[in-house]
């Protein structure tokens, strides 16, 4: 068999049923091997979107996500989505075609040093230099992407190696380095848990990566410990958990941020003290001792010293924690804060109020529906006002914050979960970043729903210009937006525009009831901001809830 | 603060690029570098300098797939892979 045929066969052997990509000169043998193969290829209309669709596919299922691109510009177009996967620890396999081995280094047509570019944005990457190494490299690449702390792996395959005759050689993974939990640290952690009067669980994306929601909920249900979540963790704490405080951080809820600031013990479960979470680091949870559970030793003590660390898979470490009952007085205080700072939806105006709209969508859509966000104000409103029962059902570009993520990610989710309700919630800025993917929806008759929350602004940047740049609205006014419903109609997608609060309930119901793809274009007030907000450099208890005049 | 590190890396040119990139990106400047290829490994001795604690570098280097061992010379501190 050829190298190209071996790639496709290996993917099939690993249970990969779907891949996303875009053909070109240096990857033509692989596309030839795909012709009639059991692995189904989805043609996106930009390589970046292929990467995001593969990310959506893996984040919503736990299966490996795979994307293909040709050499040169095809590979460089993948860079953003690979970087996104790196920041969010997503198991993505990127296969790029490369110019023939003999031409590498000659500035050949569509030649770029993809291996060099990949170093900063992958967990690991390979240039296949000998045909006989191909089978081993591909198997190792899949293993690296999916084991330990997951991450993107790129394999750059020159065209002559794709065409070369190769043999399949089974590759046995070297025994994984499995960090062993230090029992002294477990003892320290359990002493801290026992002594704590005001503990809070700080839940991160590691719970999703480890597929450890059951272990997390067992710990929380036993201890009744109040829980805050990072953006990536949303859905990990089940919505009916009595002490679920929701998201913390820059746009976190007030009760969540205040609880963390007041707590005397912070149990960090698969999170990394990201700057958007901590605000001013020196003032973050400054009264708290910290227990950190993570599979990646490099995350422990990276930004914040800890008192005890359990470095292992959360499946192994979470059950080692004792379950002391959280004290009544702390829980009473937490409950009071939850009531005092509950979200309000009684917006006085006649215009569409995005938090109400999203909360309505959350209540109306099927409980196993998936929301893929773009990046900006709408992303934060989704995080604040929608509830999820699994982190696989809330996909948001966390670490990288990549505009253009939502639509192609939703396409990947719909391919992976054809019977589930899938919607991208986007803004009028973000949706235009990968708008060409409407063609992918049309080509594959995918019933992806689209909600565009339109304030005719790059809203989050506008909000910062209003608050911190003296209302100098540099390049954030998008009053020349296209007619989004008409644009979608060109691709055979039905929909409607709403402008009034009174239209929201019926419009959300129509969106949810629609059988095929559908776009709901909701126009909101351009002055609407995301509250609360922790200003840059401030502590998380210094939340701002309105623009100071 | 200056630190001497001994690193064993897979004998591939990209492996050296990869760990040197991490040294720079994590905020450490390179003061000295010696590299010798023996069989299938590169043996690297290097001195780095930074205001940041050295564990922020050694733990990141130890994570790299091509890096077999990172040893902090002056403290005989070893990160097994």
XYZ file of C-alpha atoms in Angstrom:
630
model
C 0.000 0.000 0.000
C 1.028 3.633 -0.389
C 1.767 5.999 2.473
C -1.497 7.805 1.742
C -3.473 4.560 1.894
C -1.743 3.629 5.129
C -2.814 6.934 6.704
C -6.453 6.374 5.848
C -6.333 2.744 6.990
C -4.721 3.712 10.287
C -7.333 6.377 10.947
C -10.079 3.837 10.260
C -8.362 1.355 12.598
C -8.415 4.000 15.335
C -12.145 4.469 14.887
C -11.931 7.756 13.014
C -15.066 7.927 10.882
C -14.996 11.581 9.880
C -12.266 14.057 8.955
C -12.372 17.703 7.916
C -10.116 19.356 5.399
C -9.324 21.025 2.116
C -7.301 19.481 -0.731
C -4.342 20.939 -2.617
C -1.303 19.959 -4.630
C 0.952 18.466 -1.957
C -1.793 16.398 -0.330
C -3.395 15.006 -3.492
C -2.294 11.385 -2.916
C -4.080 11.438 0.463
C -7.246 12.810 -1.126
C -6.948 10.113 -3.785
C -6.761 7.485 -1.027
C -9.867 9.016 0.568
C -11.854 8.447 -2.623
C -14.305 5.649 -1.764
C -12.629 5.034 1.629
C -14.625 4.237 4.800
C -13.411 7.489 6.379
C -15.791 10.296 5.383
C -14.256 13.632 4.487
C -16.051 16.926 5.024
C -14.877 19.702 2.754
C -14.776 22.987 4.622
C -14.234 26.247 2.763
C -11.135 27.311 4.661
C -8.531 25.201 6.430
C -8.969 27.149 9.666
C -12.581 25.995 9.696
C -11.474 22.389 9.132
C -9.424 22.660 12.300
C -12.325 24.136 14.277
C -14.762 21.510 12.965
C -12.354 18.795 14.097
C -12.130 20.526 17.491
C -15.935 20.638 17.740
C -16.045 16.967 16.795
C -13.648 15.898 19.546
C -14.827 18.286 22.271
C -18.436 17.136 21.902
C -17.692 13.399 21.860
C -14.266 12.567 23.274
C -13.303 11.017 19.914
C -10.104 12.109 18.146
C -10.550 15.121 15.848
C -8.696 15.022 12.527
C -8.081 17.732 9.927
C -6.219 17.753 6.610
C -4.568 20.612 4.731
C -2.106 20.969 1.920
C 1.358 22.501 2.176
C 2.182 26.208 2.405
C -0.944 28.353 2.731
C -3.123 25.337 3.499
C -0.982 24.539 6.516
C -0.604 28.158 7.624
C -4.388 28.532 7.499
C -4.568 25.733 10.054
C -2.299 27.553 12.491
C -5.034 29.413 14.382
C -7.155 26.355 15.009
C -4.131 24.298 16.094
C -3.138 27.091 18.495
C -6.703 27.122 19.804
C -6.472 23.377 20.477
C -3.145 23.884 22.235
C -4.497 26.532 24.592
C -7.536 24.401 25.443
C -5.735 20.998 25.597
C -7.764 19.427 22.780
C -6.713 16.124 21.134
C -6.457 17.231 17.508
C -4.520 15.418 14.780
C -3.501 17.763 11.949
C -2.185 16.133 8.789
C -0.473 18.432 6.316
C 0.886 17.635 2.874
C 4.420 18.827 2.211
C 6.424 19.307 -0.991
C 8.487 16.238 -1.989
C 11.425 15.445 0.296
C 14.019 16.447 -2.294
C 12.390 19.864 -2.708
C 12.298 20.743 0.995
C 14.536 23.737 1.639
C 14.507 24.885 -1.983
C 11.682 27.434 -1.608
C 9.531 25.221 -3.780
C 6.005 26.209 -4.808
C 3.736 26.178 -1.735
C 6.622 25.212 0.514
C 6.569 26.503 4.084
C 8.564 25.153 7.035
C 5.458 23.818 8.734
C 7.431 21.839 11.307
C 9.191 25.067 12.338
C 5.881 26.932 12.577
C 4.316 24.104 14.567
C 6.766 24.188 17.466
C 4.970 26.868 19.446
C 1.419 25.647 18.833
C 1.494 21.869 19.188
C 1.985 19.361 21.953
C 4.256 17.610 19.467
C 4.872 17.597 15.720
C 6.616 15.499 13.099
C 8.003 15.832 9.589
C 8.067 12.347 8.085
C 11.511 12.006 6.522
C 11.506 8.308 5.623
C 8.597 6.271 4.282
C 9.415 3.394 6.614
C 8.806 5.680 9.630
C 5.314 6.731 8.580
C 3.307 4.001 10.329
C 5.126 4.431 13.611
C 4.911 8.216 13.542
C 1.179 8.232 12.845
C 0.442 5.799 15.660
C 2.665 7.684 18.074
C 1.021 10.959 17.018
C -2.449 9.661 17.878
C -1.160 8.358 21.200
C 0.515 11.664 22.099
C -2.564 13.706 21.153
C -4.917 11.650 23.290
C -2.823 10.663 26.330
C -1.820 12.584 29.456
C -2.825 16.215 29.115
C -4.305 16.075 25.592
C -3.199 18.441 22.851
C -2.793 18.979 19.134
C -0.239 16.974 17.164
C 0.793 17.788 13.600
C 2.226 15.321 11.091
C 3.735 16.893 7.962
C 3.960 14.297 5.171
C 5.954 15.018 1.989
C 4.201 14.081 -1.228
C 6.770 11.426 -2.222
C 6.187 9.649 1.103
C 2.444 9.715 0.520
C 3.130 7.959 -2.815
C 5.823 5.553 -1.577
C 5.095 1.882 -0.977
C 5.057 1.262 2.779
C 4.358 -1.575 5.146
C 2.080 -1.328 8.122
C 4.069 -1.829 11.283
C 2.119 -2.032 14.507
C 3.558 0.332 17.080
C 3.383 -0.377 20.750
C 3.191 2.691 22.912
C 5.972 2.909 25.427
C 4.467 2.662 28.859
C 2.988 6.032 29.636
C 4.626 8.116 32.248
C 1.858 8.091 34.808
C 2.508 10.456 37.661
C 2.005 8.657 40.932
C 0.065 10.531 43.544
C 2.290 11.434 46.467
C 0.559 10.034 49.559
C 2.104 12.738 51.746
C 0.373 15.302 49.556
C -2.894 13.380 49.858
C -2.548 13.449 53.651
C -1.812 17.197 53.582
C -4.810 17.785 51.327
C -7.127 15.820 53.577
C -5.894 17.705 56.653
C -6.603 20.982 54.847
C -10.066 19.753 53.888
C -10.803 18.758 57.475
C -9.621 22.087 58.895
C -11.342 24.320 56.347
C -14.295 26.371 57.491
C -15.034 28.073 54.173
C -13.947 25.836 51.269
C -14.672 26.393 47.581
C -14.097 23.989 44.672
C -12.598 25.748 41.635
C -13.442 23.511 38.688
C -11.560 23.674 35.379
C -11.441 22.144 31.919
C -9.452 19.202 33.234
C -12.713 17.580 34.338
C -13.846 17.503 30.700
C -10.441 16.350 29.439
C -10.370 13.519 31.974
C -14.079 12.742 31.454
C -14.308 12.861 35.244
C -17.670 14.555 35.775
C -18.917 11.574 37.810
C -15.940 11.760 40.173
C -16.362 15.519 40.548
C -20.063 15.235 41.352
C -19.400 12.423 43.824
C -16.969 14.719 45.671
C -19.334 17.701 45.588
C -22.444 15.746 46.565
C -20.655 14.245 49.548
C -19.060 17.463 50.794
C -21.701 19.986 49.629
C -18.753 22.237 48.850
C -19.692 25.406 46.909
C -18.329 25.180 43.365
C -17.186 27.802 40.855
C -16.334 26.967 37.249
C -13.997 28.291 34.608
C -15.393 29.019 31.138
C -14.178 25.632 29.932
C -15.581 23.775 32.921
C -19.163 24.972 32.451
C -21.409 21.907 32.379
C -19.089 19.874 34.604
C -21.013 20.838 37.743
C -24.549 19.616 37.132
C -27.102 22.448 36.962
C -29.199 21.096 39.823
C -26.280 21.099 42.268
C -27.409 23.252 45.153
C -24.147 25.158 45.567
C -23.268 25.705 41.900
C -22.070 29.308 41.763
C -21.386 29.310 38.024
C -18.474 31.016 36.328
C -15.842 33.008 38.194
C -13.403 35.578 36.879
C -13.488 38.754 34.829
C -17.152 38.284 33.853
C -18.012 35.780 36.538
C -21.020 36.041 38.781
C -20.719 38.194 41.884
C -21.498 35.344 44.266
C -18.844 33.164 42.574
C -16.133 35.792 42.790
C -16.988 36.855 46.332
C -17.040 33.254 47.535
C -13.541 32.685 46.161
C -12.268 35.933 47.645
C -13.656 34.993 51.061
C -12.827 31.295 51.130
C -10.173 29.793 53.396
C -9.542 26.759 51.161
C -9.585 26.608 47.371
C -9.665 23.133 45.860
C -8.471 23.621 42.287
C -9.656 20.683 40.157
C -8.075 20.655 36.692
C -7.722 24.415 36.311
C -4.688 26.655 35.816
C -5.242 30.042 37.503
C -5.642 31.776 34.140
C -5.372 35.576 34.278
C -9.009 35.970 33.166
C -9.971 33.865 36.178
C -7.764 35.425 38.840
C -7.783 39.131 38.050
C -5.039 40.634 40.208
C -3.196 37.452 41.139
C -1.749 38.742 44.389
C -5.263 39.539 45.603
C -6.883 36.351 44.310
C -8.242 34.139 47.084
C -5.627 35.736 49.297
C -7.036 34.197 52.508
C -7.105 30.697 51.079
C -4.862 27.710 51.260
C -4.803 25.824 47.992
C -5.069 22.180 47.000
C -4.301 21.663 43.321
C -5.331 18.550 41.368
C -3.914 18.343 37.839
C -2.358 15.801 35.484
C 0.245 18.340 34.368
C 2.952 18.972 36.985
C 3.977 22.145 35.140
C 0.645 23.774 36.023
C 1.156 23.300 39.764
C 2.766 26.365 41.289
C 3.001 28.047 37.857
C 1.049 31.147 38.897
C 0.130 30.545 42.524
C 1.931 28.629 45.278
C -0.061 25.711 46.654
C -0.157 23.909 49.995
C -0.871 20.448 48.572
C -0.808 19.016 45.050
C -2.176 15.791 43.605
C -0.545 15.329 40.215
C -2.478 12.604 38.443
C -5.479 11.830 36.275
C -8.535 13.241 38.052
C -10.097 9.775 37.923
C -7.331 8.643 40.248
C -6.839 11.745 42.391
C -10.397 12.907 43.122
C -11.402 9.696 44.932
C -8.397 10.105 47.261
C -9.875 13.238 48.805
C -11.866 12.846 51.995
C -15.416 14.161 52.132
C -15.792 16.326 55.228
C -19.153 18.085 55.351
C -19.021 21.781 54.576
C -20.089 23.849 57.567
C -23.662 25.141 57.793
C -22.752 28.774 58.451
C -20.626 28.970 55.278
C -23.335 27.314 53.206
C -25.950 29.692 54.621
C -23.735 32.620 53.674
C -23.200 31.183 50.174
C -26.951 30.731 49.707
C -27.580 34.305 50.801
C -25.030 35.580 48.277
C -26.601 33.458 45.528
C -30.000 35.010 46.257
C -28.650 38.543 46.612
C -26.659 38.401 43.371
C -29.005 36.266 41.263
C -29.206 37.256 37.584
C -32.096 39.545 36.714
C -34.025 39.363 33.465
C -36.613 42.095 34.087
C -35.006 44.447 31.591
C -37.105 47.606 31.383
C -36.576 48.465 27.702
C -38.479 47.359 24.608
C -35.362 46.099 22.876
C -34.125 42.524 22.871
C -32.194 41.829 26.088
C -29.488 39.275 25.213
C -29.279 37.677 28.702
C -33.052 37.062 28.650
C -32.891 35.679 25.110
C -30.091 33.254 26.013
C -31.755 32.194 29.245
C -34.929 31.532 27.250
C -32.948 29.513 24.702
C -31.382 27.530 27.538
C -34.837 26.657 28.890
C -36.324 25.888 25.477
C -33.654 23.840 23.723
C -33.277 20.092 24.382
C -31.259 19.335 27.523
C -28.624 17.473 25.506
C -28.295 20.275 22.966
C -24.864 21.740 22.222
C -23.939 25.411 22.152
C -20.824 26.488 20.265
C -19.889 30.055 21.061
C -17.895 32.577 19.224
C -15.889 35.143 21.131
C -17.000 38.404 22.659
C -19.915 39.732 24.674
C -22.314 37.011 23.498
C -19.810 34.385 24.682
C -19.851 35.794 28.192
C -23.655 36.086 28.184
C -23.882 32.416 27.194
C -21.528 31.513 30.053
C -23.592 33.547 32.498
C -27.149 32.794 31.446
C -27.245 29.277 29.968
C -27.059 25.977 31.847
C -25.362 22.811 30.611
C -25.412 19.266 31.893
C -22.071 18.301 30.371
C -18.918 20.157 29.332
C -19.385 18.372 25.977
C -22.447 20.546 25.440
C -20.783 23.938 25.876
C -17.939 24.614 23.477
C -16.165 27.922 23.755
C -12.719 29.012 22.660
C -11.234 29.538 26.116
C -7.508 30.114 26.269
C -7.065 31.440 22.750
C -10.352 33.348 22.555
C -10.631 32.821 18.814
C -13.319 34.715 16.947
C -14.647 32.522 14.148
C -14.631 29.382 16.309
C -18.369 28.949 16.682
C -19.798 28.163 13.237
C -17.195 25.595 12.109
C -17.121 24.037 15.600
C -20.916 23.614 15.421
C -20.522 21.915 12.036
C -18.067 19.448 13.573
C -20.452 18.773 16.461
C -23.402 18.213 14.128
C -21.357 15.706 12.087
C -20.395 13.857 15.276
C -23.851 14.027 16.869
C -26.283 14.140 13.945
C -29.378 13.613 16.090
C -28.638 16.335 18.645
C -29.686 19.981 18.615
C -26.595 22.046 17.761
C -26.445 25.823 17.743
C -23.735 28.403 17.336
C -24.247 31.579 19.313
C -22.306 34.304 17.596
C -22.007 38.030 17.287
C -22.120 40.212 14.206
C -18.320 40.486 14.377
C -17.452 36.833 14.994
C -19.896 35.301 12.515
C -18.132 37.042 9.619
C -14.788 35.439 10.552
C -15.815 32.058 9.110
C -19.049 32.939 7.318
C -17.940 30.860 4.304
C -18.876 27.764 6.313
C -22.529 28.372 5.468
C -21.499 26.567 2.281
C -20.422 23.522 4.319
C -23.816 23.480 6.047
C -25.518 23.586 2.659
C -23.243 20.984 1.064
C -23.965 18.473 3.836
C -27.557 19.432 4.667
C -26.624 19.931 8.308
C -29.413 21.219 10.606
C -27.066 23.600 12.450
C -28.859 26.512 14.113
C -27.308 29.976 14.171
C -28.069 32.773 16.610
C -26.438 36.075 15.712
C -26.637 38.638 18.502
C -26.147 41.843 16.567
C -25.218 45.147 18.173
C -23.563 46.445 14.998
C -20.370 46.641 16.987
C -17.322 44.657 17.963
C -19.070 44.737 21.291
C -16.453 43.623 23.778
C -13.815 45.947 22.350
C -16.422 48.715 22.233
C -17.196 48.126 25.906
C -13.509 48.493 26.789
C -13.229 51.617 24.617
C -16.200 53.048 26.501
C -14.768 52.176 29.910
C -11.024 52.518 29.491
C -10.303 54.447 26.246
C -12.431 57.585 26.687
C -15.159 56.418 24.296
C -12.831 56.596 21.295
C -14.575 53.952 19.193
C -11.714 53.034 16.925
C -12.775 50.513 14.229
C -15.517 48.868 16.262
C -18.628 50.279 14.589
C -20.174 47.746 12.192
C -23.237 49.664 11.043
C -22.470 48.463 7.519
C -23.106 44.813 8.360
C -24.759 42.698 5.669
C -28.358 41.521 6.005
C -27.568 38.258 7.815
C -30.901 36.584 7.089
C -30.598 37.383 3.381
C -27.004 36.169 3.420
C -28.019 32.849 4.973
C -30.887 32.540 2.499
C -28.356 32.478 -0.346
C -27.127 29.211 1.182
C -30.654 27.831 1.542
C -30.919 28.633 5.245
C -34.219 30.012 6.557
C -34.522 32.450 9.405
C -35.813 35.707 10.775
C -34.743 38.979 12.344
C -36.103 40.260 15.634
C -35.675 43.686 17.167
C -38.130 43.747 20.107
C -38.273 42.026 23.466
C -41.872 41.011 22.741
C -40.679 38.869 19.802
C -38.114 36.819 21.729
C -40.184 33.927 23.093
C -41.840 33.042 19.764
C -38.586 33.471 17.857
C -36.677 31.144 20.168
C -39.445 28.559 19.882
C -39.372 28.825 16.065
C -35.607 28.383 16.108
C -35.771 25.303 18.316
C -38.665 23.798 16.333
C -37.052 24.322 12.923
C -36.160 21.057 11.200
C -33.230 22.142 9.061
C -30.576 24.845 9.454
C -31.974 28.115 10.748
C -30.700 31.587 11.575
C -32.140 33.863 14.236
C -30.798 37.378 13.864
C -31.410 39.274 17.098
C -30.716 43.008 17.066
C -29.802 44.446 20.452
C -28.892 47.863 21.802
C -25.300 48.763 20.944
C -24.872 50.243 24.436
C -25.524 46.918 26.146
C -22.518 45.744 28.154
C -21.452 42.577 29.931
C -21.748 42.890 33.702
C -20.162 42.378 36.091
C -16.655 43.190 34.926
C -13.428 43.039 36.911
C -11.306 45.883 35.513
C -7.739 45.075 34.487
C -5.430 44.984 37.506
C -8.293 44.880 40.007
C -9.104 42.160 42.486
C -12.095 39.949 41.772
C -14.148 41.530 44.549
C -13.844 44.924 42.825
C -16.480 44.138 40.236
C -18.020 46.941 38.195
C -21.713 46.640 37.346
C -22.315 49.803 35.361
C -20.447 52.474 33.417
C -19.371 55.242 35.760
C -20.141 58.632 34.294
C 19.474 33.933 38.786
C 21.758 31.624 36.811
C 21.156 27.893 36.582
C 23.034 25.069 34.954
C 20.924 22.414 33.293
C 21.755 19.052 31.779
C 19.191 17.886 29.260
C 18.996 14.628 27.336
C 17.105 15.003 24.107
C 16.230 12.727 21.205
C 18.848 13.043 18.455
C 16.775 15.061 15.999
C 17.558 18.591 14.946
C 13.967 19.707 15.569
C 14.164 18.480 19.165
C 16.861 21.060 19.902
C 14.826 23.821 18.267
C 11.832 22.742 20.284
C 13.422 22.943 23.705
C 15.354 26.127 22.943
C 12.059 27.740 21.941
C 10.634 26.789 25.315
C 13.657 28.287 27.105
C 13.095 31.644 25.368
C 9.310 31.648 25.579
C 9.244 30.848 29.302
C 11.432 33.861 30.020
C 14.951 32.457 30.333
C 17.975 33.797 28.492
C 20.635 31.428 27.267
C 24.159 32.168 28.533
C 25.962 29.025 27.499
C 25.166 25.962 25.387
C 27.100 22.785 24.652
C 25.633 19.955 22.652
C 26.996 16.543 21.787
C 25.328 13.802 19.750
C 25.961 10.295 21.098
C 24.036 7.464 19.466
C 20.348 8.348 19.501
C 20.576 11.235 21.971
C 21.821 14.775 22.247
C 23.480 15.540 25.565
C 23.025 19.237 26.270
C 24.675 21.362 28.935
C 23.363 24.877 29.222
C 23.342 27.850 31.534
C 20.232 29.977 31.684
C 19.387 33.157 33.493
C 16.081 34.605 34.652
C 14.290 36.303 37.524
C 11.713 33.530 37.347
C 11.943 30.386 39.474
C 13.766 27.615 37.625
C 10.960 25.076 38.130
C 8.891 27.104 35.677
C 11.410 26.031 33.026
C 12.390 22.533 34.120
C 8.779 21.355 34.373
C 7.982 22.737 30.924
C 11.075 21.095 29.409
C 10.305 17.796 31.103
C 6.920 17.740 29.377
C 8.379 17.750 25.868
C 8.042 14.420 24.088
C 11.625 14.495 22.784
C 13.185 15.371 26.134
C 14.274 12.294 28.062
C 15.730 13.919 31.158
C 16.219 17.338 32.720
C 18.713 17.726 35.518
C 19.347 20.906 37.455
C 23.081 20.761 38.064
C 23.693 22.886 41.126
C 20.865 21.378 43.139
C 21.145 17.859 41.718
C 17.430 18.211 41.162
C 16.147 15.678 38.710
C 12.942 15.488 36.758
C 12.450 11.953 35.560
C 10.328 11.607 32.471
